[in-house]
Coordinates of C-alpha atoms in Angstrom, one line a residue:
M1 CA 107.7 150.1 103.4
S2 CA 105.5 147.1 103.2
P3 CA 107.4 143.9 104.2
G4 CA 106.6 142.4 107.6
G5 CA 106.6 139.6 110.0
N6 CA 105.5 138.9 113.6
D7 CA 108.9 138.6 115.1
S8 CA 110.9 141.5 116.6
V9 CA 114.6 141.1 115.8
A10 CA 117.1 142.9 118.0
S11 CA 119.5 143.7 115.2
E12 CA 116.7 144.9 112.9
S13 CA 115.3 147.1 115.7
I14 CA 118.8 148.6 116.3
A15 CA 119.2 149.2 112.6
F16 CA 115.9 151.1 112.3
A17 CA 116.6 153.1 115.5
S18 CA 120.0 154.0 114.0
L19 CA 118.4 155.2 110.8
R20 CA 115.9 157.3 112.7
S21 CA 118.7 158.9 114.8
K22 CA 120.3 160.0 111.6
G23 CA 117.2 161.9 110.5
I24 CA 115.6 159.2 108.3
L25 CA 111.8 158.7 108.6
I26 CA 110.7 155.1 108.1
I27 CA 107.0 154.6 107.3
A28 CA 105.6 151.1 107.2
A29 CA 102.4 149.1 106.8
A30 CA 100.9 148.0 110.1
G31 CA 99.8 144.6 108.7
N32 CA 96.8 142.9 107.2
N33 CA 95.7 140.2 109.7
G34 CA 93.0 142.3 111.2
D35 CA 94.1 141.5 114.7
T36 CA 96.2 143.0 117.5
E37 CA 99.5 141.2 116.7
Y38 CA 102.5 143.4 116.3
N39 CA 104.0 143.3 112.8
Y40 CA 107.6 144.4 112.2
P41 CA 109.2 146.7 111.1
A42 CA 106.0 148.8 111.6
S43 CA 105.8 148.0 115.3
Y44 CA 109.3 149.3 116.2
S45 CA 109.1 152.6 118.0
S46 CA 111.4 154.2 115.5
V47 CA 109.0 153.5 112.6
I48 CA 105.7 155.3 111.7
S49 CA 103.1 152.5 111.6
V50 CA 100.2 153.0 109.2
G51 CA 96.8 151.4 109.5
A52 CA 94.1 151.4 106.9
V53 CA 90.6 152.9 106.6
D54 CA 87.8 152.4 104.1
S55 CA 85.8 155.0 102.2
K56 CA 83.7 155.7 105.3
N57 CA 86.8 156.3 107.5
Q58 CA 86.1 153.1 109.4
K59 CA 89.0 150.7 110.2
A60 CA 89.5 148.4 107.3
S61 CA 88.5 144.8 108.4
F62 CA 92.0 143.6 107.6
S63 CA 94.0 146.4 109.3
Q64 CA 96.1 145.6 112.3
W65 CA 95.1 147.4 115.4
N66 CA 97.4 147.8 118.4
S67 CA 99.3 150.3 120.4
M68 CA 102.0 150.8 117.8
V69 CA 99.6 152.1 115.0
D70 CA 100.5 155.8 114.6
I71 CA 98.2 157.0 111.9
A72 CA 95.7 155.8 109.3
A73 CA 95.1 156.4 105.6
P74 CA 92.8 155.1 102.8
G75 CA 93.7 151.5 102.1
V76 CA 90.6 149.8 100.6
N77 CA 90.1 149.6 96.8
I78 CA 93.0 151.8 96.0
L79 CA 94.0 152.0 92.3
S80 CA 97.6 150.8 92.1
T81 CA 100.1 149.7 89.5
V82 CA 100.6 146.0 88.7
P83 CA 103.0 144.2 86.4
Y84 CA 103.0 144.7 82.7
G85 CA 102.1 148.4 82.8
R86 CA 98.6 147.7 84.1
Y87 CA 96.5 149.0 87.0
A88 CA 94.2 147.2 89.5
Y89 CA 92.3 148.0 92.6
M90 CA 94.0 146.6 95.7
S91 CA 93.4 146.8 99.4
G92 CA 95.8 146.6 102.4
T93 CA 97.9 148.6 104.7
S94 CA 100.5 148.6 102.0
M95 CA 98.0 150.7 100.0
A96 CA 97.6 153.1 102.9
T97 CA 101.3 153.6 103.6
P98 CA 102.0 155.6 100.3
H99 CA 99.4 158.2 101.4
V100 CA 101.4 158.9 104.5
S101 CA 104.7 158.7 102.7
G102 CA 103.5 161.1 100.0
A103 CA 102.2 163.6 102.5
T104 CA 105.5 163.4 104.4
F105 CA 107.5 163.9 101.2
L106 CA 105.4 166.9 100.1
L107 CA 105.8 168.5 103.6
W108 CA 109.6 167.9 103.8
N109 CA 110.0 169.0 100.2
K110 CA 108.3 172.3 101.1
Y111 CA 110.4 172.7 104.3
P112 CA 113.7 170.9 103.6
R113 CA 115.4 172.4 106.7
C114 CA 113.0 170.8 109.1
T115 CA 114.2 167.8 111.1
A116 CA 112.6 164.4 110.9
D117 CA 111.2 164.9 114.3
Q118 CA 109.5 168.2 113.2
V119 CA 108.1 166.6 110.1
Q120 CA 106.8 163.5 112.0
A121 CA 105.2 165.7 114.7
T122 CA 103.5 167.8 112.0
I123 CA 102.1 164.8 110.1
L124 CA 100.8 163.3 113.4
S125 CA 99.5 166.5 115.0
T126 CA 97.4 167.5 111.9
A127 CA 95.7 164.1 111.5
L128 CA 91.9 164.0 111.5
D129 CA 90.8 162.4 114.8
L130 CA 88.4 159.5 114.2
D131 CA 86.2 157.7 116.7
P132 CA 87.0 156.7 119.3
Q133 CA 88.1 160.2 120.2
G134 CA 91.8 160.7 120.9
E135 CA 94.7 158.5 120.1
D136 CA 93.7 154.9 119.9
N137 CA 94.8 151.4 118.7
Y138 CA 92.7 151.5 115.5
F139 CA 93.8 154.8 113.9
G140 CA 96.6 156.0 116.0
V141 CA 96.2 159.8 116.1
G142 CA 93.8 159.7 113.1
L143 CA 93.5 160.0 109.4
V144 CA 96.5 161.6 107.5
Q145 CA 95.5 165.1 106.3
Y146 CA 97.9 166.9 104.0
W147 CA 95.5 169.4 102.5
A148 CA 93.2 170.0 105.6
D149 CA 92.0 173.6 105.4
G150 CA 93.7 174.0 102.0
G151 CA 97.0 173.0 103.5
K152 CA 97.0 176.0 105.9
V153 CA 97.0 173.9 109.1
R154 CA 100.2 172.1 108.2
L155 CA 101.9 175.0 106.4
N156 CA 101.1 177.4 109.3
L157 CA 102.4 174.9 111.8
L158 CA 105.6 174.3 109.9
S159 CA 106.1 178.0 109.2
S160 CA 106.3 178.6 112.9
I161 CA 109.0 175.9 113.1
Y162 CA 110.9 176.7 110.0
F163 CA 111.2 180.5 110.2

């Protein structure tokens, strides 16, 4: 999800929390102002907020950074579709978010009986920690990693939950 604004709206927060309580994961772009402002819906606690990194795994200059960023993904010069069946390189947290959404989809597709909490915990716990060490406002828990160790990290972790 990529829309956003700087205002938290109570009814919107309640709606996202309700979806999350029903087992729906919402993954949203953190924002592209390059500052510490909170953008919504990404900054609701019921939403996974995605920041962007460049090709050197540095925070993208435009990426929001605050306490609600959960995870990061590549978001600079990403080949994307544009109108009229064409492609273009684009940058933004909206380009990073599909990486996390895709990893989440692949994981949940592999283990469909897992809960949203289990899938989210696995995505976040297997992220590659980036500097500064530990969870931080720039990258959250780190860089999304679906195929780390050939996928064994994630698959082994979920196997212990699933079986």
